[in-house]
Coordinates of C-alpha atoms in Angstrom, one line a residue:
X1081 CA 0.0 0.0 0.0
X1082 CA 1.5 3.3 -1.1
X1083 CA 1.6 6.2 1.2
X1084 CA 1.2 9.6 -0.7
X1085 CA 2.7 12.6 1.0
X1086 CA 3.9 15.8 -0.5
X1087 CA 5.5 18.9 1.0
X1088 CA 4.0 22.3 0.5
X1089 CA 5.0 24.2 -2.7
X1090 CA 5.5 27.9 -2.6
X1091 CA 5.5 30.2 -5.6
X1092 CA 6.3 33.8 -6.3
X1093 CA 3.6 34.1 -9.0
X1094 CA 1.2 36.9 -8.4
X1095 CA -2.3 37.0 -9.8
X1096 CA -3.1 40.5 -11.0
X1097 CA -6.3 41.2 -12.9
X1098 CA -6.7 44.8 -11.7
X1099 CA -6.2 47.3 -14.6
X1100 CA -4.4 50.6 -14.0
X1101 CA -6.5 53.8 -13.8
X1102 CA -7.3 56.3 -16.5
X1103 CA -4.5 58.7 -17.5
X1104 CA -5.3 62.1 -18.9
X1105 CA -3.7 64.4 -21.5
X1106 CA -2.9 67.3 -19.3
X1107 CA -1.5 69.6 -22.0
X1108 CA -0.3 69.7 -25.6
X1109 CA 2.9 71.8 -25.8
X1110 CA 3.7 74.0 -28.8
X1111 CA 7.5 74.7 -28.8
X1112 CA 8.1 76.0 -32.3
X1113 CA 6.8 78.8 -34.5
X1114 CA 5.4 82.2 -33.6
X1115 CA 3.3 81.1 -30.6
X1116 CA 4.7 78.6 -28.1
X1117 CA 1.9 78.6 -25.6
X1118 CA 0.0 75.4 -24.6
X1119 CA -2.6 74.2 -27.2
X1120 CA -6.1 74.2 -25.9
X1121 CA -8.4 71.2 -26.4
X1122 CA -10.2 72.1 -29.6
X1123 CA -7.5 74.6 -30.5
X1124 CA -4.9 74.9 -33.2
X1125 CA -1.1 74.9 -33.4
X1126 CA 1.6 75.6 -36.0
X1127 CA 3.8 72.9 -34.4
X1128 CA 3.6 69.7 -36.4
X1129 CA 5.4 67.8 -33.7
X1130 CA 3.9 69.0 -30.4
X1131 CA 4.7 67.4 -27.0
X1132 CA 1.9 65.6 -25.3
X1133 CA 2.1 65.8 -21.5
X1134 CA 0.3 62.9 -19.9
X1135 CA -0.8 63.0 -16.2
X1136 CA -0.5 59.7 -14.3
X1137 CA -2.3 61.1 -11.2
X1138 CA -4.7 58.6 -9.7
X1139 CA -3.7 55.8 -12.1
X1140 CA -1.6 53.7 -9.6
X1141 CA 0.9 53.3 -12.4
X1142 CA 4.2 51.7 -11.4
X1143 CA 7.6 51.3 -13.0
X1144 CA 7.4 48.9 -16.0
X1145 CA 3.9 49.8 -16.9
X1146 CA 3.5 51.0 -20.5
X1147 CA 1.8 54.1 -21.9
X1148 CA 0.4 54.1 -25.5
X1149 CA -0.5 57.3 -27.4
X1150 CA -3.0 56.9 -30.2
X1151 CA -4.4 59.1 -32.9
X1152 CA -8.0 57.9 -33.3
X1153 CA -7.3 54.1 -33.1
X1154 CA -3.8 54.0 -34.6
X1155 CA -0.7 53.9 -32.3
X1156 CA 1.2 57.1 -32.6
X1157 CA 5.0 56.8 -32.1
X1158 CA 6.6 54.4 -29.7
X1159 CA 5.0 52.9 -26.6
X1160 CA 6.6 54.3 -23.5
X1161 CA 7.8 52.1 -20.6
X1162 CA 7.4 54.0 -17.4
X1163 CA 10.5 54.7 -15.3
X1164 CA 11.0 55.8 -11.8
X1165 CA 11.4 59.4 -13.0
X1166 CA 7.9 59.2 -14.6
X1167 CA 6.4 57.8 -11.4
X1168 CA 8.1 60.5 -9.3
X1169 CA 6.9 63.3 -11.6
X1170 CA 3.5 61.6 -12.1
X1171 CA 3.7 62.7 -15.8
X1172 CA 5.1 61.7 -19.1
X1173 CA 6.1 63.9 -22.0
X1174 CA 5.7 62.3 -25.5
X1175 CA 6.8 64.1 -28.6
X1176 CA 4.5 63.1 -31.5
X1177 CA 5.7 62.1 -34.9
X1178 CA 5.1 64.7 -37.6
X1179 CA 1.4 65.4 -37.8
X1180 CA -0.2 66.4 -41.2
X1181 CA -1.0 70.1 -41.5
X1182 CA -4.5 71.3 -42.3
X1183 CA -6.1 68.4 -40.4
X1184 CA -7.7 67.8 -37.1
X1185 CA -6.0 65.3 -34.8
X1186 CA -7.8 63.5 -31.9
X1187 CA -5.4 61.9 -29.4
X1188 CA -5.9 59.5 -26.5
X1189 CA -3.6 57.6 -24.1
X1190 CA -3.9 54.3 -22.3
X1191 CA -1.9 52.5 -19.6
X1192 CA -1.1 48.8 -19.7
X1193 CA 0.3 47.2 -16.5
X1194 CA 3.0 44.5 -16.3
X1195 CA 0.4 41.7 -16.2
X1196 CA -1.1 42.9 -19.5
X1197 CA -4.2 44.6 -18.1
X1198 CA -5.3 47.5 -20.2
X1199 CA -6.7 50.5 -18.3
X1200 CA -9.5 52.8 -19.5
X1201 CA -8.7 55.2 -22.4
X1202 CA -8.2 58.8 -21.6
X1203 CA -10.7 61.5 -22.7
X1204 CA -10.2 62.8 -26.2
X1205 CA -7.9 65.7 -26.8
X1206 CA -8.4 67.3 -30.2
X1207 CA -6.5 70.0 -32.0
X1208 CA -5.6 71.1 -35.6
X1209 CA -2.2 71.7 -37.1
X1210 CA -2.1 74.8 -39.2
X1211 CA 0.9 74.6 -41.6
X1212 CA 0.6 77.9 -43.6
X1213 CA -0.3 81.5 -42.6
X1214 CA -3.2 83.3 -44.3
X1215 CA -2.4 84.9 -47.6
X1216 CA -4.1 88.0 -49.0
X1217 CA -5.7 87.1 -52.3
X1218 CA -7.6 90.1 -53.5
X1219 CA -8.9 93.6 -52.8
X1220 CA -12.1 94.8 -54.5
X1221 CA -14.5 97.7 -54.2
X1222 CA -17.8 96.1 -53.3
X1223 CA -20.2 98.9 -52.4
X1224 CA -20.8 102.6 -51.9
X1225 CA -23.5 104.8 -50.4
X1226 CA -24.8 108.1 -51.7
X1227 CA -23.5 107.7 -55.2
X1228 CA -25.5 109.4 -58.0
X1229 CA -25.0 108.4 -61.6
X1230 CA -22.0 106.4 -60.4
X1231 CA -20.4 109.5 -58.8
X1232 CA -19.5 110.0 -55.2
X1233 CA -19.7 113.3 -53.4
X1234 CA -18.6 114.7 -50.0
X1235 CA -19.9 112.5 -47.3
X1236 CA -20.5 109.5 -49.5
X1237 CA -18.8 106.2 -48.5
X1238 CA -17.0 103.5 -50.4
X1239 CA -16.3 100.0 -49.0
X1240 CA -13.4 97.8 -50.1
X1241 CA -13.3 94.1 -49.3
X1242 CA -10.0 92.2 -48.6
X1243 CA -10.1 88.5 -49.2
X1244 CA -7.7 86.0 -47.6
X1245 CA -7.3 82.3 -48.3
X1246 CA -8.1 81.3 -44.7
X1247 CA -9.7 82.9 -41.6
X1248 CA -7.9 85.8 -40.0
X1249 CA -8.4 87.4 -36.6
X1250 CA -7.8 91.2 -36.2
X1251 CA -6.3 93.1 -33.3
X1252 CA -5.8 96.9 -33.3
X1253 CA -7.0 99.1 -36.1
X1254 CA -5.4 98.3 -39.5
X1255 CA -6.2 100.5 -42.4
X1256 CA -6.4 100.1 -46.2
X1257 CA -4.8 102.6 -48.6
X1258 CA -7.0 103.8 -51.4
X1259 CA -6.0 106.1 -54.3
X1260 CA -8.6 108.8 -54.8
X1261 CA -7.2 110.9 -57.7
X1262 CA -3.7 111.9 -56.7
X1263 CA -4.4 111.5 -53.0
X1264 CA -3.8 108.4 -50.9
X1265 CA -6.4 108.0 -48.2
X1266 CA -6.8 105.4 -45.5
X1267 CA -10.0 103.3 -45.2
X1268 CA -10.9 102.1 -41.7
X1269 CA -11.7 98.5 -40.8
X1270 CA -15.5 98.0 -40.2
X1271 CA -15.9 94.3 -39.9
X1272 CA -14.9 90.7 -40.8
X1273 CA -12.5 89.6 -38.0
X1274 CA -12.8 85.9 -37.6
X1275 CA -13.7 85.3 -41.3
X1276 CA -11.8 85.3 -44.6
X1277 CA -13.2 88.7 -45.6
X1278 CA -12.3 92.1 -44.1
X1279 CA -14.3 95.2 -45.0
X1280 CA -12.7 98.7 -45.0
X1281 CA -14.7 101.9 -45.4
X1282 CA -13.7 105.4 -46.4
X1283 CA -15.8 108.6 -46.4
X1284 CA -15.2 111.0 -49.3
X1285 CA -13.9 114.4 -48.1
X1286 CA -14.3 117.9 -49.5
X1287 CA -12.2 118.9 -52.5
X1288 CA -11.5 115.2 -53.5
X1289 CA -11.8 114.4 -57.1
X1290 CA -11.1 111.3 -59.2
X1291 CA -11.8 111.2 -62.9
X1292 CA -11.0 107.5 -63.5
X1293 CA -12.2 105.8 -60.4
X1294 CA -10.7 104.7 -57.1
X1295 CA -7.7 102.4 -57.2
X1296 CA -5.8 100.3 -54.6
X1297 CA -2.1 100.6 -54.6
X1298 CA 0.4 97.7 -53.9
X1299 CA 0.7 96.3 -50.4
X1300 CA -2.2 98.5 -49.2
X1301 CA -2.7 97.3 -45.6
X1302 CA -1.0 99.1 -42.7
X1303 CA -1.2 97.3 -39.4
X1304 CA -0.7 100.4 -37.2
X1305 CA 0.6 98.2 -34.4
X1306 CA -2.2 95.7 -34.7
X1307 CA -2.1 92.2 -36.1
X1308 CA -3.8 90.0 -38.7
X1309 CA -3.2 86.4 -37.8
X1310 CA -4.7 82.9 -37.9
X1311 CA -5.7 81.0 -34.8
X1312 CA -2.1 79.6 -34.6
X1313 CA -0.8 83.1 -34.3
X1314 CA 0.8 83.1 -37.7
X1315 CA 1.0 86.5 -39.3
X1316 CA -0.9 87.0 -42.5
X1317 CA 1.0 87.5 -45.7
X1318 CA -0.1 91.0 -46.9
X1319 CA 1.8 91.3 -50.2
X1320 CA -0.6 92.5 -53.0
X1321 CA 0.0 93.9 -56.4
X1322 CA -2.8 96.4 -56.2
X1323 CA -6.2 96.9 -58.0
X1324 CA -6.7 99.2 -61.0
X1325 CA -9.1 102.1 -60.9
X1326 CA -12.7 101.0 -61.1
X1327 CA -14.1 103.6 -63.5

């Protein structure tokens, strides 16, 4: 008759089925171009390789866990293995690969622990990369008030419209130079900030005459200390050949 005995067996195997917590994208950092401030969720940047700062606060992440950055569902760049420095700082900075300009990018991050448990995905962080500044395309005279038989008199107004290839935001009080006869006058901005079209208006003064119609000279916009920029703080290109007299 056999006697079956066996000593106790010990193991250092640990059963871990608890996933890490949810990280968050705390900031997207723009460190090139004309504006190096943080990029807001829903904002724009002229940096095609911004740095994504991920917060580990509340995730219970430990050394050896991995952090994955995604654009939509595709993995973006290399998976980061957390070090003690990351744990001490409770944050990770990840520079993205080059992101296409003129597009919106939605990023998320996710932690995976050493046992392979995937934590919940972070909330979306969306921004657009603007690769080129706005460019002035045309200047046209679009309307007038008080004209009689196509002639303007003292107190009548003329409105010129400046068109850009993308949206511009205005600060300050830029002006537009018009050629009335032999006199260069300055039309004042009256609207259009936040669109592709800026309207400038001038009121005809006494003793002004123009036999062949009002013209626009070359490079007619003067900023006067203001700015014309896109949402990524890129200055508009204001070069323009001019517009012939409209008579």
